[in-house]
XYZ file of N, CA and C in Angstrom:
186
model
N 0.543 -0.978 0.216
C -1.076 -0.070 -0.276
C 0.791 1.213 0.334
N 0.721 2.376 -1.100
C 1.409 4.315 -0.543
C 0.896 4.263 0.092
N 2.070 5.168 0.512
C 1.526 6.056 1.173
C 0.522 7.388 1.699
N 0.200 7.587 0.208
C -0.697 8.563 0.061
C -2.137 7.458 -0.073
N -2.696 6.678 -0.435
C -3.464 5.596 0.093
C -3.596 5.393 0.820
N -2.780 5.015 2.762
C -2.494 5.506 3.258
C -2.843 6.461 4.692
N -2.753 7.405 3.497
C -3.930 9.198 4.441
C -5.132 8.818 4.784
N -5.914 9.043 3.338
C -7.157 8.647 3.130
C -8.353 7.638 3.571
N -7.425 6.082 4.025
C -8.380 6.275 4.095
C -8.697 5.822 5.519
N -9.958 5.533 5.826
C -11.046 5.672 6.903
C -9.882 4.311 8.447
N -10.194 5.647 8.868
C -10.143 4.456 10.770
C -10.358 3.877 10.651
N -10.665 2.307 11.018
C -11.057 1.115 11.549
C -11.008 0.005 13.087
N -11.247 -0.498 13.269
C -11.660 -1.128 14.597
C -10.826 -0.286 16.290
N -9.645 -1.405 15.823
C -9.200 -0.299 17.546
C -8.516 0.963 16.736
N -8.911 1.603 16.623
C -7.778 3.481 15.724
C -9.384 3.655 15.945
N -10.290 3.458 16.227
C -12.081 4.348 16.506
C -12.576 4.289 16.984
N -11.307 3.795 18.291
C -11.901 3.309 19.899
C -11.560 4.379 20.555
N -12.903 4.576 22.140
C -11.916 5.996 22.284
C -10.829 4.062 23.615
N -10.042 5.374 23.848
C -9.311 4.073 25.203
C -9.699 3.594 26.149
N -9.987 4.179 27.046
C -10.586 3.121 27.533
C -11.341 1.619 27.348
N -12.087 1.991 26.182
C -12.606 0.851 24.780
C -11.574 -0.370 24.922
N -10.451 0.130 24.021
C -9.351 -0.446 23.967
C -9.123 -1.585 25.725
N -8.875 -0.498 26.084
C -7.612 -1.211 27.441
C -9.308 -2.531 28.381
N -10.107 -2.112 27.357
C -11.177 -2.951 28.490
C -11.415 -4.320 27.962
N -11.020 -4.335 26.336
C -10.916 -5.005 25.434
C -9.835 -5.972 25.524
N -8.555 -5.413 25.485
C -7.198 -6.373 25.789
C -7.305 -6.624 27.190
N -7.723 -6.073 28.772
C -8.054 -6.671 29.392
C -8.563 -8.150 29.709
N -9.459 -8.428 29.013
C -10.254 -9.416 28.858
C -9.984 -10.572 28.216
N -9.060 -10.657 26.513
C -7.929 -10.940 25.931
C -6.911 -11.513 27.290
N -6.349 -11.018 27.952
C -5.488 -11.239 29.363
C -5.807 -12.143 30.583
N -7.496 -11.881 30.806
C -8.005 -12.493 31.568
C -8.092 -14.099 31.499
N -8.009 -14.019 29.933
C -9.066 -15.111 29.306
C -7.548 -16.495 29.168
N -6.517 -15.345 28.794
C -5.067 -16.532 27.798
C -4.993 -16.524 29.713
N -5.014 -16.161 30.714
C -5.296 -16.950 31.953
C -5.189 -17.991 31.798
N -7.528 -17.705 32.216
C -7.925 -19.089 32.039
C -7.665 -20.147 32.207
N -7.309 -19.518 30.755
C -6.580 -21.454 29.592
C -5.573 -21.665 30.110
N -5.091 -20.981 30.809
C -3.145 -21.023 31.327
C -2.557 -21.104 29.922
N -3.113 -19.719 29.277
C -1.462 -19.832 27.451
C -0.922 -18.988 28.043
N -1.578 -17.979 28.667
C -0.411 -16.351 29.154
C 1.205 -16.608 29.579
N 2.089 -15.764 29.102
C 3.004 -16.206 29.904
C 2.908 -15.295 30.916
N 4.108 -15.557 32.835
C 4.685 -14.717 33.812
C 6.034 -14.851 33.377
N 6.541 -13.954 32.686
C 7.864 -14.198 33.777
C 8.059 -14.251 34.806
N 9.334 -15.015 35.280
C 9.910 -15.814 36.523
C 11.388 -14.632 36.496
N 11.994 -14.054 37.660
C 12.211 -12.874 37.853
C 13.986 -13.987 36.888
N 14.514 -15.398 37.115
C 15.394 -15.477 35.522
C 15.854 -14.535 34.639
N 14.035 -14.767 33.942
C 13.968 -14.034 32.169
C 13.760 -13.095 32.338
N 13.161 -12.193 33.567
C 13.009 -10.441 33.864
C 14.655 -9.868 33.348
N 15.578 -10.907 35.334
C 16.942 -10.273 34.320
C 17.903 -10.664 32.822
N 17.274 -11.777 32.975
C 17.384 -11.681 31.610
C 17.413 -10.888 29.899
N 16.879 -10.370 30.190
C 15.764 -9.922 29.841
C 16.017 -8.456 30.064
N 16.838 -7.829 31.099
C 17.199 -6.347 31.701
C 18.375 -6.249 30.771
N 18.977 -7.540 31.372
C 20.291 -7.240 30.330
C 21.248 -7.193 29.020
N 19.479 -8.045 28.226
C 19.628 -7.027 27.010
C 19.509 -5.998 26.282
N 17.945 -5.313 27.242
C 18.006 -3.504 27.594
C 19.234 -3.686 27.557
N 19.602 -3.658 28.222
C 20.501 -2.673 28.465
C 22.152 -3.050 27.393
N 22.204 -4.079 27.586
C 23.228 -4.080 26.534
C 22.637 -2.992 25.332
N 21.329 -3.888 23.988
C 20.875 -3.360 23.130
C 21.520 -1.381 23.536
N 21.040 -0.699 24.715
C 21.134 0.786 24.870
C 22.468 1.073 24.282
N 23.523 0.439 24.898
C 24.748 0.954 25.438
C 25.369 0.345 23.767
N 24.735 -0.273 23.321
C 25.758 -0.492 21.442
C 24.878 0.719 20.870
N 23.828 1.952 21.066
C 23.529 2.100 20.211
C 23.443 4.043 20.128
N 24.745 4.245 21.998
C 25.299 5.797 21.987
C 24.247 5.930 22.237
């Protein structure tokens, strides 16, 4: 899709919803994922590794 076409397209879906409605829908999705047991929760080791990766990327970017 060309850039010119994107500017004339009408907004749809989440783009036209107010922020509170978007949060409500996202919350329902998160609750459903936890109820089904398919949601991911970071444990402390995963969080530590992710933090180190983020720090490295930031240092490399300058």
